[in-house]
């Protein structure tokens, strides 16, 4: 028999016959397929431009035989591997088939399971319950399988034994799957530890939603020490982590505490709009939007609206999103943050300072007294000491002296002089060194907002306050407001603002003006202080900052 080889047009494939019309590409393959055949190779006729099939030379044949031997060995190896794999698959299938034989069935003679949330575990000891939640931790081993279940209200350790542990659905269970576990809650004996000192002995369970394993598994998506930006892309999953969810729970308790405090102070909650046409805190941080063809902005602060409520509702507050187009990438600036703001009528500057101090002390006290949030703060911030008593009050001018005495320069690298802004770095250094809350007061007119009341004894400075906390810096900014009509108009002029568009705000000074003041508290900032987070980004559900608006 003859086989044909053409190095240019041939193909080495079992589907090719190796004929003159459909030759192989290599002599080695030709021999590997047909060891006994005579090999003809497509080559140039000597001293001519012509090509023809000629019998392979002796030396080329020797080489081809060697090549064919190699191909044979390779094929045998592949065959062996395939057989091994098939055997393994068969074994695994047999094992699964064995596992499949284990049927998990609910014992209908057991008492009906009472549906509970995990917060109610202690009241249901020795009761048969059903708990729904996410597989937070999972230990699959020979013998019992341990699941730590999470439902948002708490955690419980569950143990699966016997067939329940061996069954396929357990062996293939993954982290973050949802399950419904039924069984009796037992108190753990001395020396064994689990959340709440209890364990759920599961007698039956169902998988509600199986999470992916392998490449797509939860732990592959949320890797500890991953780049922060990758973790922010997966924020919807990262929120399930223990620290982030703890901060969110403290946040909820903080909101409740704030509302409780204002309720006790007889202050009324209002909800001002977020789409506005007046700036409050300067044009450079405004987010502009096209409002049906008119220029509008996302609110920087609800302060002006709160001022407008005093005459109808008395002292008021709001919890509202504020927006700042902050170009700076600092650890305490967000583009959107939750702003707790209040406005109080008929009070003096000292009353305002006392009120802010009382707010912070009481809100922190209520959070620490909360049975869920209190322990979480201690867990996140073990060294936290709740502030009490009077906060240190420090005038701007004395802060400059302090900074100069401590060799901390201004933004130009020089000694501080009256009128300089105390930028973040210097403010942080001072606050961290002093190490206690500071009410920094009486800032110069030119570095503060247009609406601030000037001090009666020194018109160069305002009745203004920043509350500074160690590790974070400013968490609150407030002031008394200019309540004299003419003085306010002068301020608009000074700041180059169009007074006509503020007609509704200036009217407040016309129709029954009163001395009043207020402040804004940054929710994420107070949380960063309370929970000892490096950045306010860790205190917001889905933080927004330049370059980040998803998910
Ligand atoms: O000092 P600010 O800009 O004051 C006002 O907006 C006043 N109109 C509030 C008022 O008197 N009703 O902001 C108040 C607080 C700051 O102390 C800070 O805690 C927070 O709001 N804040 C920010 N938090 C996160 N990201 C930002 N970009 C913030 N800007 C201000």
CSV table of C-alpha atoms in Angstrom, one decimal, residues 29 31 53 71 148 154 171 174 205-206 236 239 286 296 348 372 380 396 462 504:
chain,number,residue,atom,x,y,z
A,29,UNK,CA,2.1,11.0,10.7
A,31,UNK,CA,3.8,6.1,9.0
A,53,UNK,CA,5.5,12.3,-6.0
A,71,UNK,CA,3.4,9.9,18.0
A,148,UNK,CA,-22.9,29.4,61.1
A,154,UNK,CA,-27.9,37.5,64.6
A,171,UNK,CA,-21.5,17.9,50.8
A,174,UNK,CA,-21.5,26.6,49.6
A,205,UNK,CA,-33.1,21.4,56.3
A,206,UNK,CA,-33.8,22.7,52.8
A,236,UNK,CA,-23.4,44.5,47.2
A,239,UNK,CA,-21.8,44.5,52.7
A,286,UNK,CA,-22.2,72.5,43.3
A,296,UNK,CA,-30.8,73.7,39.3
A,348,UNK,CA,-27.8,82.8,71.7
A,372,UNK,CA,-27.1,45.6,69.5
A,380,UNK,CA,-15.1,47.9,66.2
A,396,UNK,CA,-10.0,80.3,66.1
A,462,UNK,CA,-18.5,85.2,63.3
A,504,UNK,CA,-37.7,83.6,50.0
